[in-house]
mmCIF file of C-alpha atoms in Angstrom:
data_model
loop_
_atom_site.group_PDB
_atom_site.id
_atom_site.type_symbol
_atom_site.label_atom_id
_atom_site.label_comp_id
_atom_site.label_asym_id
_atom_site.label_seq_id
_atom_site.Cartn_x
_atom_site.Cartn_y
_atom_site.Cartn_z
ATOM 1 C CA MET A 27 0.278 0.222 -0.098
ATOM 2 C CA PHE A 28 0.796 3.469 -0.356
ATOM 3 C CA SER A 29 1.017 5.825 2.270
ATOM 4 C CA LYS A 30 0.084 9.637 1.073
ATOM 5 C CA VAL A 31 2.284 11.932 2.088
ATOM 6 C CA ALA A 32 -0.706 14.877 3.225
ATOM 7 C CA VAL A 33 1.504 17.409 1.347
ATOM 8 C CA SER A 34 -0.495 20.904 3.070
ATOM 9 C CA ALA A 35 -1.098 19.170 6.573
ATOM 10 C CA VAL A 36 2.197 19.010 6.389
ATOM 11 C CA ALA A 37 3.026 22.138 5.014
ATOM 12 C CA ALA A 38 0.997 24.038 7.189
ATOM 13 C CA LEU A 39 2.453 22.467 10.717
ATOM 14 C CA ILE A 40 6.110 22.970 9.349
ATOM 15 C CA ALA A 41 5.395 27.272 8.068
ATOM 16 C CA ALA A 42 3.555 27.580 11.886
ATOM 17 C CA ALA A 43 6.328 26.217 13.543
ATOM 18 C CA LEU A 44 8.690 28.445 11.366
ATOM 19 C CA LEU A 45 6.427 31.460 12.500
ATOM 20 C CA ILE A 46 6.603 30.435 16.163
ATOM 21 C CA LEU A 47 10.801 29.855 15.630
ATOM 22 C CA GLY A 48 11.006 33.091 13.228
ATOM 23 C CA LEU A 49 13.095 30.909 10.734
ATOM 24 C CA PRO A 50 14.485 32.466 7.580
ATOM 25 C CA GLY A 51 11.612 31.823 4.843
ATOM 26 C CA CYS A 52 8.511 32.407 6.115
ATOM 27 C CA GLY A 53 6.770 35.095 8.391
ATOM 28 C CA THR A 54 3.898 36.632 8.460
ATOM 29 C CA ALA A 55 2.477 38.266 5.503
ATOM 30 C CA PRO A 56 2.996 42.405 4.510
ATOM 31 C CA ASP A 57 -0.065 44.080 4.477
ATOM 32 C CA SER A 58 0.698 45.016 1.775
ATOM 33 C CA GLY A 59 4.513 45.697 2.048
ATOM 34 C CA PRO A 60 6.404 49.376 2.006
ATOM 35 C CA TRP A 61 4.785 50.627 -0.692
ATOM 36 C CA GLU A 62 1.749 53.469 -0.996
ATOM 37 C CA ARG A 63 -0.735 50.887 -1.930
ATOM 38 C CA LYS A 64 -3.619 53.487 -3.524
ATOM 39 C CA ARG A 65 -1.059 54.872 -5.483
ATOM 40 C CA LEU A 66 0.152 52.651 -7.223
ATOM 41 C CA MET A 67 -3.181 51.369 -8.040
ATOM 42 C CA GLU A 68 -3.747 55.280 -9.811
ATOM 43 C CA ILE A 69 -3.530 55.985 -13.505
ATOM 44 C CA PRO A 70 0.031 57.413 -14.031
ATOM 45 C CA ALA A 71 0.003 59.366 -16.531
ATOM 46 C CA PHE A 72 1.996 58.584 -19.733
ATOM 47 C CA ALA A 73 3.212 59.847 -22.986
ATOM 48 C CA TYR A 74 3.029 58.195 -26.278
ATOM 49 C CA ALA A 75 6.518 58.060 -28.144
ATOM 50 C CA PRO A 76 5.829 57.516 -31.708
ATOM 51 C CA GLU A 77 9.540 57.687 -32.565
ATOM 52 C CA HIS A 78 10.198 54.146 -30.845
ATOM 53 C CA ASP A 79 6.766 52.512 -32.143
ATOM 54 C CA ALA A 80 6.560 49.189 -33.343
ATOM 55 C CA ALA A 81 6.199 47.959 -36.379
ATOM 56 C CA ASP A 82 2.574 45.382 -36.217
ATOM 57 C CA GLY A 83 0.653 48.393 -34.674
ATOM 58 C CA VAL A 84 2.315 48.697 -31.201
ATOM 59 C CA ARG A 85 3.374 51.386 -29.825
ATOM 60 C CA ALA A 86 5.933 52.761 -27.061
ATOM 61 C CA LEU A 87 5.639 55.376 -24.239
ATOM 62 C CA PHE A 88 6.466 56.235 -21.246
ATOM 63 C CA TYR A 89 4.844 56.684 -17.973
ATOM 64 C CA GLU A 90 5.924 58.114 -14.327
ATOM 65 C CA GLY A 91 6.981 55.506 -11.672
ATOM 66 C CA LEU A 92 7.544 56.763 -8.678
ATOM 67 C CA PRO A 93 9.937 59.107 -7.218
ATOM 68 C CA TYR A 94 13.805 58.730 -6.645
ATOM 69 C CA GLU A 95 16.233 60.131 -4.772
ATOM 70 C CA ASP A 96 13.575 63.253 -5.608
ATOM 71 C CA LYS A 97 13.252 63.430 -9.217
ATOM 72 C CA PRO A 98 10.855 62.150 -10.858
ATOM 73 C CA THR A 99 11.413 59.034 -12.940
ATOM 74 C CA LYS A 100 10.096 57.591 -16.525
ATOM 75 C CA VAL A 101 9.312 54.184 -17.172
ATOM 76 C CA PHE A 102 10.154 52.942 -21.518
ATOM 77 C CA ALA A 103 6.823 50.605 -22.126
ATOM 78 C CA TYR A 104 5.733 48.828 -25.649
ATOM 79 C CA VAL A 105 1.594 48.062 -25.356
ATOM 80 C CA GLY A 106 -0.210 46.388 -28.016
ATOM 81 C CA MET A 107 -4.408 45.274 -28.622
ATOM 82 C CA PRO A 108 -5.416 41.871 -29.703
ATOM 83 C CA GLU A 109 -4.606 40.835 -34.102
ATOM 84 C CA SER A 110 -7.814 42.104 -35.815
ATOM 85 C CA GLY A 111 -10.058 39.098 -36.312
ATOM 86 C CA THR A 112 -9.691 37.371 -32.728
ATOM 87 C CA ALA A 113 -12.205 37.083 -30.336
ATOM 88 C CA VAL A 114 -11.949 40.168 -27.997
ATOM 89 C CA GLY A 115 -14.919 39.382 -25.341
ATOM 90 C CA ARG A 116 -18.346 41.967 -25.125
ATOM 91 C CA ASP A 117 -16.271 44.250 -22.113
ATOM 92 C CA GLY A 118 -13.355 44.304 -23.844
ATOM 93 C CA ALA A 119 -10.675 41.864 -24.479
ATOM 94 C CA PRO A 120 -8.655 40.994 -22.136
ATOM 95 C CA ALA A 121 -4.592 41.149 -20.767
ATOM 96 C CA VAL A 122 -0.677 40.835 -19.509
ATOM 97 C CA VAL A 123 1.455 42.651 -18.127
ATOM 98 C CA LEU A 124 4.929 41.292 -18.753
ATOM 99 C CA VAL A 125 8.085 41.345 -17.203
ATOM 100 C CA HIS A 126 11.369 40.258 -18.372
ATOM 101 C CA GLY A 127 14.166 38.508 -16.393
ATOM 102 C CA GLY A 128 17.489 40.198 -15.438
ATOM 103 C CA ALA A 129 19.667 42.450 -17.929
ATOM 104 C CA GLY A 130 16.687 42.230 -20.165
ATOM 105 C CA THR A 131 14.018 44.767 -21.566
ATOM 106 C CA ALA A 132 10.043 45.844 -23.420
ATOM 107 C CA TYR A 133 10.461 43.283 -25.381
ATOM 108 C CA VAL A 134 7.983 44.367 -28.102
ATOM 109 C CA ASP A 135 8.531 40.494 -29.720
ATOM 110 C CA TRP A 136 6.490 38.872 -27.093
ATOM 111 C CA VAL A 137 3.613 41.918 -26.843
ATOM 112 C CA ARG A 138 3.039 40.483 -30.197
ATOM 113 C CA GLU A 139 2.664 36.509 -28.924
ATOM 114 C CA TRP A 140 0.074 38.042 -27.238
ATOM 115 C CA ASN A 141 -1.266 39.930 -29.450
ATOM 116 C CA ARG A 142 -1.859 36.991 -31.755
ATOM 117 C CA ARG A 143 -3.641 35.599 -28.922
ATOM 118 C CA GLY A 144 -6.056 37.956 -28.311
ATOM 119 C CA TYR A 145 -4.909 39.492 -25.837
ATOM 120 C CA ALA A 146 -4.212 43.339 -24.835
ATOM 121 C CA ALA A 147 -0.148 43.566 -23.940
ATOM 122 C CA ILE A 148 1.474 45.823 -22.338
ATOM 123 C CA ALA A 149 5.610 45.189 -21.730
ATOM 124 C CA MET A 150 8.078 47.520 -19.716
ATOM 125 C CA ASP A 151 11.491 48.122 -19.140
ATOM 126 C CA LEU A 152 12.133 48.131 -15.236
ATOM 127 C CA GLU A 153 16.276 49.078 -16.127
ATOM 128 C CA GLY A 154 16.014 52.238 -17.083
ATOM 129 C CA HIS A 155 16.949 51.026 -20.808
ATOM 130 C CA LEU A 156 15.647 51.722 -23.913
ATOM 131 C CA PRO A 157 14.426 48.377 -26.621
ATOM 132 C CA GLU A 158 17.399 49.216 -28.299
ATOM 133 C CA TRP A 159 20.909 46.939 -28.370
ATOM 134 C CA ASP A 160 24.271 49.684 -27.503
ATOM 135 C CA GLU A 161 26.431 47.455 -29.386
ATOM 136 C CA GLN A 162 29.871 48.640 -27.681
ATOM 137 C CA ALA A 163 28.618 49.460 -23.807
ATOM 138 C CA GLY A 164 26.805 45.414 -24.138
ATOM 139 C CA GLY A 165 23.592 46.627 -22.790
ATOM 140 C CA TYR A 166 19.953 48.950 -23.651
ATOM 141 C CA LYS A 167 20.514 52.381 -23.978
ATOM 142 C CA PRO A 168 19.646 54.180 -20.963
ATOM 143 C CA HIS A 169 17.080 56.973 -21.400
ATOM 144 C CA GLU A 170 17.432 59.841 -18.491
ATOM 145 C CA TRP A 171 13.828 59.386 -16.779
ATOM 146 C CA GLY A 172 15.620 56.289 -15.570
ATOM 147 C CA GLY A 173 15.382 54.944 -11.585
ATOM 148 C CA PRO A 174 17.538 53.477 -9.651
ATOM 149 C CA ALA A 175 19.904 50.521 -11.357
ATOM 150 C CA ASN A 176 19.375 47.212 -11.081
ATOM 151 C CA GLN A 177 21.577 45.560 -8.666
ATOM 152 C CA PRO A 178 21.634 41.939 -8.897
ATOM 153 C CA VAL A 179 21.302 39.373 -5.970
ATOM 154 C CA TRP A 180 19.880 42.552 -4.650
ATOM 155 C CA LYS A 181 23.017 44.408 -3.935
ATOM 156 C CA ASP A 182 21.379 47.314 -2.889
ATOM 157 C CA ILE A 183 19.768 45.479 0.848
ATOM 158 C CA ASP A 184 21.285 48.214 2.754
ATOM 159 C CA ARG A 185 19.786 51.201 1.435
ATOM 160 C CA PRO A 186 16.816 52.979 2.279
ATOM 161 C CA GLU A 187 14.611 51.096 1.025
ATOM 162 C CA ARG A 188 12.537 53.921 -1.156
ATOM 163 C CA GLU A 189 16.224 53.877 -3.185
ATOM 164 C CA GLN A 190 16.156 49.927 -3.287
ATOM 165 C CA TRP A 191 15.713 49.078 -6.896
ATOM 166 C CA THR A 192 13.179 45.640 -5.980
ATOM 167 C CA TYR A 193 11.049 48.594 -4.149
ATOM 168 C CA HIS A 194 10.694 50.558 -7.482
ATOM 169 C CA ALA A 195 10.326 47.156 -9.733
ATOM 170 C CA VAL A 196 7.338 45.969 -7.925
ATOM 171 C CA ALA A 197 5.630 49.611 -8.263
ATOM 172 C CA ASP A 198 6.918 49.632 -12.245
ATOM 173 C CA ILE A 199 4.862 46.880 -12.052
ATOM 174 C CA ALA A 200 1.486 47.997 -10.357
ATOM 175 C CA LEU A 201 1.052 50.723 -12.257
ATOM 176 C CA ALA A 202 2.174 49.444 -15.452
ATOM 177 C CA HIS A 203 -0.668 47.141 -14.587
ATOM 178 C CA SER A 204 -3.093 50.413 -13.844
ATOM 179 C CA LEU A 205 -2.392 51.673 -17.351
ATOM 180 C CA LEU A 206 -3.351 48.588 -18.616
ATOM 181 C CA ARG A 207 -6.018 48.553 -16.813
ATOM 182 C CA SER A 208 -7.394 52.099 -18.024
ATOM 183 C CA LEU A 209 -6.504 51.620 -21.729
ATOM 184 C CA PRO A 210 -10.151 51.560 -24.094
ATOM 185 C CA GLY A 211 -10.671 48.143 -26.265
ATOM 186 C CA VAL A 212 -9.209 46.084 -22.038
ATOM 187 C CA ASP A 213 -11.131 44.580 -19.908
ATOM 188 C CA PRO A 214 -10.237 45.257 -16.690
ATOM 189 C CA GLN A 215 -11.621 42.584 -15.035
ATOM 190 C CA ARG A 216 -9.543 40.095 -17.058
ATOM 191 C CA THR A 217 -5.389 40.687 -16.407
ATOM 192 C CA GLY A 218 -2.993 38.194 -15.782
ATOM 193 C CA ILE A 219 0.774 38.525 -15.210
ATOM 194 C CA VAL A 220 3.681 36.711 -16.388
ATOM 195 C CA GLY A 221 6.759 37.303 -15.320
ATOM 196 C CA VAL A 222 10.292 35.646 -17.296
ATOM 197 C CA SER A 223 13.781 34.099 -14.028
ATOM 198 C CA TRP A 224 14.122 38.005 -12.263
ATOM 199 C CA GLY A 225 10.363 39.445 -13.560
ATOM 200 C CA ALA A 226 9.003 36.107 -12.267
ATOM 201 C CA VAL A 227 10.380 36.595 -8.456
ATOM 202 C CA LEU A 228 9.127 40.274 -8.900
ATOM 203 C CA THR A 229 5.791 38.938 -10.060
ATOM 204 C CA GLU A 230 5.435 36.729 -7.194
ATOM 205 C CA ILE A 231 5.559 39.495 -4.851
ATOM 206 C CA ALA A 232 4.100 40.939 -7.781
ATOM 207 C CA VAL A 233 0.610 39.702 -6.394
ATOM 208 C CA GLY A 234 0.824 39.978 -2.987
ATOM 209 C CA THR A 235 0.057 43.456 -3.519
ATOM 210 C CA ASP A 236 -2.522 43.965 -5.883
ATOM 211 C CA GLU A 237 -5.089 41.466 -6.396
ATOM 212 C CA ARG A 238 -6.772 42.843 -9.438
ATOM 213 C CA TYR A 239 -4.520 40.246 -11.560
ATOM 214 C CA ARG A 240 -6.786 36.924 -12.601
ATOM 215 C CA PHE A 241 -4.111 34.665 -13.084
ATOM 216 C CA ALA A 242 -0.448 34.857 -12.786
ATOM 217 C CA ILE A 243 2.487 33.095 -14.608
ATOM 218 C CA PRO A 244 6.429 32.250 -12.874
ATOM 219 C CA VAL A 245 8.342 31.356 -15.258
ATOM 220 C CA TYR A 246 11.363 29.942 -13.936
ATOM 221 C CA GLY A 247 12.044 32.412 -10.785
ATOM 222 C CA SER A 248 10.699 31.308 -7.508
ATOM 223 C CA GLY A 249 10.834 32.289 -3.496
ATOM 224 C CA PHE A 250 12.972 31.141 -0.675
ATOM 225 C CA VAL A 251 16.353 32.079 -1.606
ATOM 226 C CA ALA A 252 17.905 31.203 2.360
ATOM 227 C CA GLU A 253 17.837 27.874 0.919
ATOM 228 C CA SER A 254 19.121 27.743 -2.939
ATOM 229 C CA GLU A 255 21.861 25.972 -3.583
ATOM 230 C CA SER A 256 22.182 28.955 -6.306
ATOM 231 C CA TYR A 257 23.892 31.955 -6.113
ATOM 232 C CA PHE A 258 20.770 33.537 -4.654
ATOM 233 C CA GLY A 259 21.280 31.738 -2.014
ATOM 234 C CA ASP A 260 25.130 32.068 -1.495
ATOM 235 C CA ALA A 261 24.231 35.701 -1.286
ATOM 236 C CA TYR A 262 21.506 35.832 1.512
ATOM 237 C CA ARG A 263 23.835 33.154 3.110
ATOM 238 C CA SER A 264 26.706 36.192 3.152
ATOM 239 C CA TRP A 265 24.339 38.586 4.452
ATOM 240 C CA PRO A 266 24.568 39.613 8.347
ATOM 241 C CA GLU A 267 22.040 38.584 10.122
ATOM 242 C CA GLU A 268 20.559 42.013 10.586
ATOM 243 C CA THR A 269 20.326 42.475 6.567
ATOM 244 C CA ARG A 270 18.712 38.135 6.457
ATOM 245 C CA ALA A 271 16.030 40.008 8.470
ATOM 246 C CA ARG A 272 16.080 42.788 6.190
ATOM 247 C CA PHE A 273 15.919 41.037 3.603
ATOM 248 C CA GLU A 274 12.942 38.256 4.763
ATOM 249 C CA ARG A 275 10.785 41.919 6.324
ATOM 250 C CA LEU A 276 10.475 43.463 2.930
ATOM 251 C CA TRP A 277 11.891 41.210 -0.612
ATOM 252 C CA GLU A 278 11.187 37.272 0.395
ATOM 253 C CA PRO A 279 8.898 35.971 -2.310
ATOM 254 C CA SER A 280 7.984 34.027 -0.401
ATOM 255 C CA ILE A 281 6.100 35.779 1.851
ATOM 256 C CA TYR A 282 3.919 37.370 -1.033
ATOM 257 C CA LEU A 283 2.974 34.606 -1.739
ATOM 258 C CA GLN A 284 1.331 33.906 0.995
ATOM 259 C CA ARG A 285 -1.387 36.146 0.495
ATOM 260 C CA ALA A 286 -1.717 35.633 -3.579
ATOM 261 C CA LYS A 287 -5.716 33.840 -4.397
ATOM 262 C CA LEU A 288 -5.512 33.830 -7.580
ATOM 263 C CA PRO A 289 -5.175 30.355 -10.224
ATOM 264 C CA MET A 290 -1.236 30.147 -10.641
ATOM 265 C CA LEU A 291 1.593 27.903 -13.068
ATOM 266 C CA TRP A 292 4.559 27.821 -11.870
ATOM 267 C CA VAL A 293 7.271 26.581 -14.980
ATOM 268 C CA ASN A 294 10.492 25.531 -15.052
ATOM 269 C CA GLY A 295 12.532 23.557 -16.541
ATOM 270 C CA ASP A 296 14.526 20.505 -14.831
ATOM 271 C CA ASN A 297 18.277 21.938 -14.224
ATOM 272 C CA ASP A 298 17.760 24.879 -13.595
ATOM 273 C CA ALA A 299 21.434 27.128 -11.902
ATOM 274 C CA HIS A 300 19.436 30.308 -10.891
ATOM 275 C CA PHE A 301 16.274 28.218 -9.386
ATOM 276 C CA PRO A 302 16.721 25.281 -8.866
ATOM 277 C CA LEU A 303 13.429 22.465 -8.267
ATOM 278 C CA THR A 304 14.193 22.472 -4.856
ATOM 279 C CA VAL A 305 13.117 25.946 -4.080
ATOM 280 C CA PHE A 306 10.798 26.669 -6.662
ATOM 281 C CA THR A 307 8.790 23.386 -5.994
ATOM 282 C CA LYS A 308 8.739 25.279 -1.993
ATOM 283 C CA SER A 309 7.435 28.446 -3.862
ATOM 284 C CA TYR A 310 4.788 25.610 -5.616
ATOM 285 C CA GLU A 311 3.397 24.697 -2.657
ATOM 286 C CA VAL A 312 2.698 28.190 -0.845
ATOM 287 C CA VAL A 313 0.068 28.597 -3.533
ATOM 288 C CA LYS A 314 -0.555 24.660 -4.432
ATOM 289 C CA ASP A 315 -4.411 24.585 -3.862
ATOM 290 C CA ASN A 316 -5.253 27.294 -6.547
ATOM 291 C CA ALA A 317 -2.137 26.575 -8.907
ATOM 292 C CA VAL A 318 -0.676 23.575 -11.576
ATOM 293 C CA LEU A 319 3.137 23.091 -11.713
ATOM 294 C CA SER A 320 4.681 22.987 -15.534
ATOM 295 C CA ILE A 321 8.409 20.943 -15.056
ATOM 296 C CA HIS A 322 9.828 20.910 -18.806
ATOM 297 C CA PRO A 323 12.666 18.420 -18.555
ATOM 298 C CA GLY A 324 16.155 20.097 -20.852
ATOM 299 C CA MET A 325 14.521 23.645 -21.027
ATOM 300 C CA PRO A 326 16.578 26.342 -21.200
ATOM 301 C CA HIS A 327 17.147 29.470 -19.003
ATOM 302 C CA ASN A 328 15.973 31.883 -21.422
ATOM 303 C CA GLN A 329 13.683 34.738 -23.103
ATOM 304 C CA GLU A 330 13.070 32.671 -25.922
ATOM 305 C CA GLU A 331 12.765 29.200 -24.113
ATOM 306 C CA ALA A 332 10.994 31.014 -21.696
ATOM 307 C CA ILE A 333 7.953 32.259 -23.789
ATOM 308 C CA ARG A 334 7.666 28.718 -26.423
ATOM 309 C CA PRO A 335 5.878 26.458 -23.045
ATOM 310 C CA PRO A 336 2.134 26.193 -24.809
ATOM 311 C CA GLU A 337 0.498 25.279 -20.976
ATOM 312 C CA ILE A 338 1.317 29.411 -20.361
ATOM 313 C CA TYR A 339 -0.888 30.264 -23.080
ATOM 314 C CA ALA A 340 -4.443 27.001 -22.133
ATOM 315 C CA PHE A 341 -3.378 28.686 -18.728
ATOM 316 C CA ALA A 342 -4.135 32.560 -19.519
ATOM 317 C CA ASP A 343 -7.472 31.500 -21.621
ATOM 318 C CA SER A 344 -8.661 28.372 -19.511
ATOM 319 C CA VAL A 345 -8.870 31.721 -16.768
ATOM 320 C CA VAL A 346 -9.703 34.597 -18.813
ATOM 321 C CA SER A 347 -12.238 33.330 -21.693
ATOM 322 C CA GLY A 348 -13.195 29.747 -20.212
ATOM 323 C CA ALA A 349 -11.181 26.705 -22.440
ATOM 324 C CA ALA A 350 -10.131 23.824 -21.304
ATOM 325 C CA PRO A 351 -8.129 23.882 -18.357
ATOM 326 C CA LEU A 352 -4.908 21.794 -18.508
ATOM 327 C CA ALA A 353 -4.902 18.703 -16.525
ATOM 328 C CA ARG A 354 -4.728 18.660 -12.146
ATOM 329 C CA ILE A 355 -3.151 16.385 -10.636
ATOM 330 C CA VAL A 356 -5.219 15.064 -7.042
ATOM 331 C CA ARG A 357 -2.704 12.876 -5.509
ATOM 332 C CA HIS A 358 0.069 11.568 -5.266
ATOM 333 C CA GLU A 359 1.688 9.440 -3.312
ATOM 334 C CA TRP A 360 5.268 6.940 -3.083
ATOM 335 C CA ARG A 361 6.694 4.723 -1.012
ATOM 336 C CA ASP A 362 11.038 4.059 -0.261
ATOM 337 C CA GLY A 363 11.519 0.262 0.054
ATOM 338 C CA ALA A 364 13.950 -2.342 0.368
ATOM 339 C CA ASP A 365 12.921 -2.806 -3.363
ATOM 340 C CA GLY A 366 12.814 0.212 -4.210
ATOM 341 C CA VAL A 367 10.330 3.419 -4.723
ATOM 342 C CA GLY A 368 6.443 3.458 -5.429
ATOM 343 C CA VAL A 369 4.923 5.994 -7.404
ATOM 344 C CA SER A 370 1.537 7.252 -7.630
ATOM 345 C CA ILE A 371 -0.688 10.277 -9.091
ATOM 346 C CA GLU A 372 -3.922 10.334 -9.349
ATOM 347 C CA LEU A 373 -5.051 13.396 -12.071
ATOM 348 C CA ASP A 374 -8.015 14.986 -13.215
ATOM 349 C CA SER A 375 -8.330 15.714 -16.595
ATOM 350 C CA PRO A 376 -10.341 17.698 -20.038
ATOM 351 C CA GLU A 377 -8.096 15.603 -22.048
ATOM 352 C CA PRO A 378 -7.452 12.233 -21.624
ATOM 353 C CA ILE A 379 -4.008 11.630 -20.400
ATOM 354 C CA VAL A 380 -1.726 9.421 -22.872
ATOM 355 C CA ARG A 381 1.326 8.920 -20.667
ATOM 356 C CA ALA A 382 2.810 9.700 -18.191
ATOM 357 C CA GLU A 383 6.831 10.200 -17.516
ATOM 358 C CA PHE A 384 9.225 10.083 -14.119
ATOM 359 C CA TYR A 385 12.228 11.857 -13.983
ATOM 360 C CA TYR A 386 14.994 9.928 -11.346
ATOM 361 C CA THR A 387 18.103 10.567 -10.284
ATOM 362 C CA LEU A 388 20.561 8.508 -7.967
ATOM 363 C CA ASN A 389 22.443 11.209 -7.179
ATOM 364 C CA VAL A 390 22.103 14.769 -5.448
ATOM 365 C CA SER A 391 25.551 16.056 -4.850
ATOM 366 C CA ASP A 392 24.941 18.561 -7.912
ATOM 367 C CA ARG A 393 21.658 19.913 -6.676
ATOM 368 C CA LEU A 394 22.178 22.500 -9.770
ATOM 369 C CA SER A 395 22.548 20.065 -11.680
ATOM 370 C CA PRO A 396 21.269 16.754 -11.430
ATOM 371 C CA VAL A 397 21.530 13.155 -13.759
ATOM 372 C CA TRP A 398 18.567 12.662 -14.850
ATOM 373 C CA SER A 399 16.966 9.546 -15.368
ATOM 374 C CA LYS A 400 13.344 8.486 -17.248
ATOM 375 C CA ARG A 401 10.290 5.772 -16.981
ATOM 376 C CA VAL A 402 7.861 6.394 -19.251
ATOM 377 C CA VAL A 403 4.325 4.416 -18.348
ATOM 378 C CA ASN A 404 2.402 4.730 -21.882
ATOM 379 C CA VAL A 405 -1.853 5.527 -20.253
ATOM 380 C CA PRO A 406 -4.215 2.558 -21.697
ATOM 381 C CA THR A 407 -6.865 4.890 -23.654
ATOM 382 C CA ASP A 408 -9.904 3.502 -21.199
ATOM 383 C CA GLU A 409 -8.447 4.699 -18.108
ATOM 384 C CA GLY A 410 -10.334 7.585 -19.022
ATOM 385 C CA LEU A 411 -10.309 11.931 -17.869
ATOM 386 C CA LYS A 412 -8.859 10.394 -14.010
ATOM 387 C CA PRO A 413 -6.095 7.796 -14.496
ATOM 388 C CA ARG A 414 -4.385 6.427 -11.940
ATOM 389 C CA ILE A 415 -0.785 6.248 -12.733
ATOM 390 C CA GLU A 416 2.071 3.789 -11.364
ATOM 391 C CA ALA A 417 5.084 3.151 -11.288
ATOM 392 C CA ALA A 418 8.490 2.229 -9.797
ATOM 393 C CA LEU A 419 11.890 3.309 -9.554
ATOM 394 C CA PRO A 420 15.134 2.517 -8.674
ATOM 395 C CA ALA A 421 16.363 1.301 -4.869
ATOM 396 C CA LYS A 422 18.379 4.356 -4.483
ATOM 397 C CA THR A 423 16.887 6.946 -5.798
ATOM 398 C CA LYS A 424 17.373 9.803 -3.692
ATOM 399 C CA ALA A 425 15.153 11.959 -6.173
ATOM 400 C CA TYR A 426 12.029 12.307 -8.844
ATOM 401 C CA TYR A 427 9.746 14.650 -10.199
ATOM 402 C CA ALA A 428 6.914 12.721 -12.719
ATOM 403 C CA ASN A 429 4.907 14.759 -15.831
ATOM 404 C CA ALA A 430 1.360 14.079 -16.703
ATOM 405 C CA ILE A 431 1.031 14.659 -20.932
ATOM 406 C CA ASP A 432 -2.686 14.964 -21.657
ATOM 407 C CA ALA A 433 -3.759 14.320 -25.303
ATOM 408 C CA ARG A 434 -3.006 18.429 -25.756
ATOM 409 C CA GLY A 435 0.646 17.397 -25.740
ATOM 410 C CA TYR A 436 0.369 19.733 -21.956
ATOM 411 C CA ILE A 437 2.960 18.895 -19.490
ATOM 412 C CA VAL A 438 1.679 18.437 -15.898
ATOM 413 C CA SER A 439 4.095 17.701 -12.766
ATOM 414 C CA VAL A 440 4.341 16.723 -9.614
ATOM 415 C CA GLY A 441 7.633 18.686 -7.990
ATOM 416 C CA LEU A 442 10.091 17.322 -6.920
ATOM 417 C CA THR A 443 10.134 14.629 -4.202
ATOM 418 C CA ASP A 444 13.423 14.639 -1.999
ATOM 419 C CA ILE A 445 14.232 11.383 -0.550
ATOM 420 C CA ALA A 446 17.171 11.783 0.180
ATOM 421 C CA GLY A 447 16.351 14.109 3.211
ATOM 422 C CA ARG A 448 15.599 17.220 2.212
ATOM 423 C CA ALA A 449 11.851 16.529 0.864
ATOM 424 C CA ASN A 450 10.476 19.913 -0.150
ATOM 425 C CA GLU A 451 7.269 17.916 0.315
#
């Protein structure tokens, strides 16, 4: 018999214990963080910048951000509306806020991709740049109204909070959302947010400060910085205790996720050196009751790959347009015995599940680049839409995750199960 892993109950008990002990990675969810929330909900002043317009009707603009060092700031953004001929709904089109990763910019192709799929979209540059590459400088061209520079891994954590980049970046996201919702042809009740890498980290903070979103999709980025095996965790562990406490209070994403009540899709690869599956799975678990996980084997970490997974668009459509949802894993059990590790998953899917893929590793010495092996279980067509799938993994399995693939090719996942002693469940 399989013994059920009571994820929600265990996670709740651990979270309560951490709260009592005051340990990092947990705590009381802030009401709205260090921002003046009313200001973020206001429509910012903006002006179109036709000299920077892209083709296909995507327009450029600058909108007002929050003051920095007593000086006004402006944020560059691209805004696009759905292509003609796409269904937009009686009250306007659904819309999405697109948050780039570190050293990224406002990507016009990202806006166009969502426009092609029937969404209005805004993509802003959160680092004070124009989306114009300067070959000599090796980066995007700055404009004259930018706020603080992006400080990798919170190197500005000891500055006054209103002078830190994260403070301004999250504010700029909320203001972009307010602007997008105000545009003619946009349905303000059907908006979402998608963030890539560092932008996913900001997205996780944003959904804890702005309840207006209908869906959120973090790609790669995660919380639980203190526990990360990557350079994010290395930086945290190098700080003195006072700095760690300041970070936990201001910017730890998992604290903000405690406030998130909206549907979320979490997308990552299985060998991400920036946001490994250990902390990515744990971040997903904070909001698991209203979320779906989709792990793509071997998925590289870059902007181009981040916008490819079809689950992103299917999930958004299911929330704001009533399209068929992704499958859900409703039960996950495992047992570790002398003869191996037995795993069982049960699903509820609008389309038949055609196969399950169980990825396991026998060595967890390198948590950033584990070597995965795979076992495939094909699902008979007579299993219906609520199949139970079982697999036997080798006795020396140290960790595994599982993917279920439906007839549309969409992947939903069981997150990393760490048998070696660092379990996320």
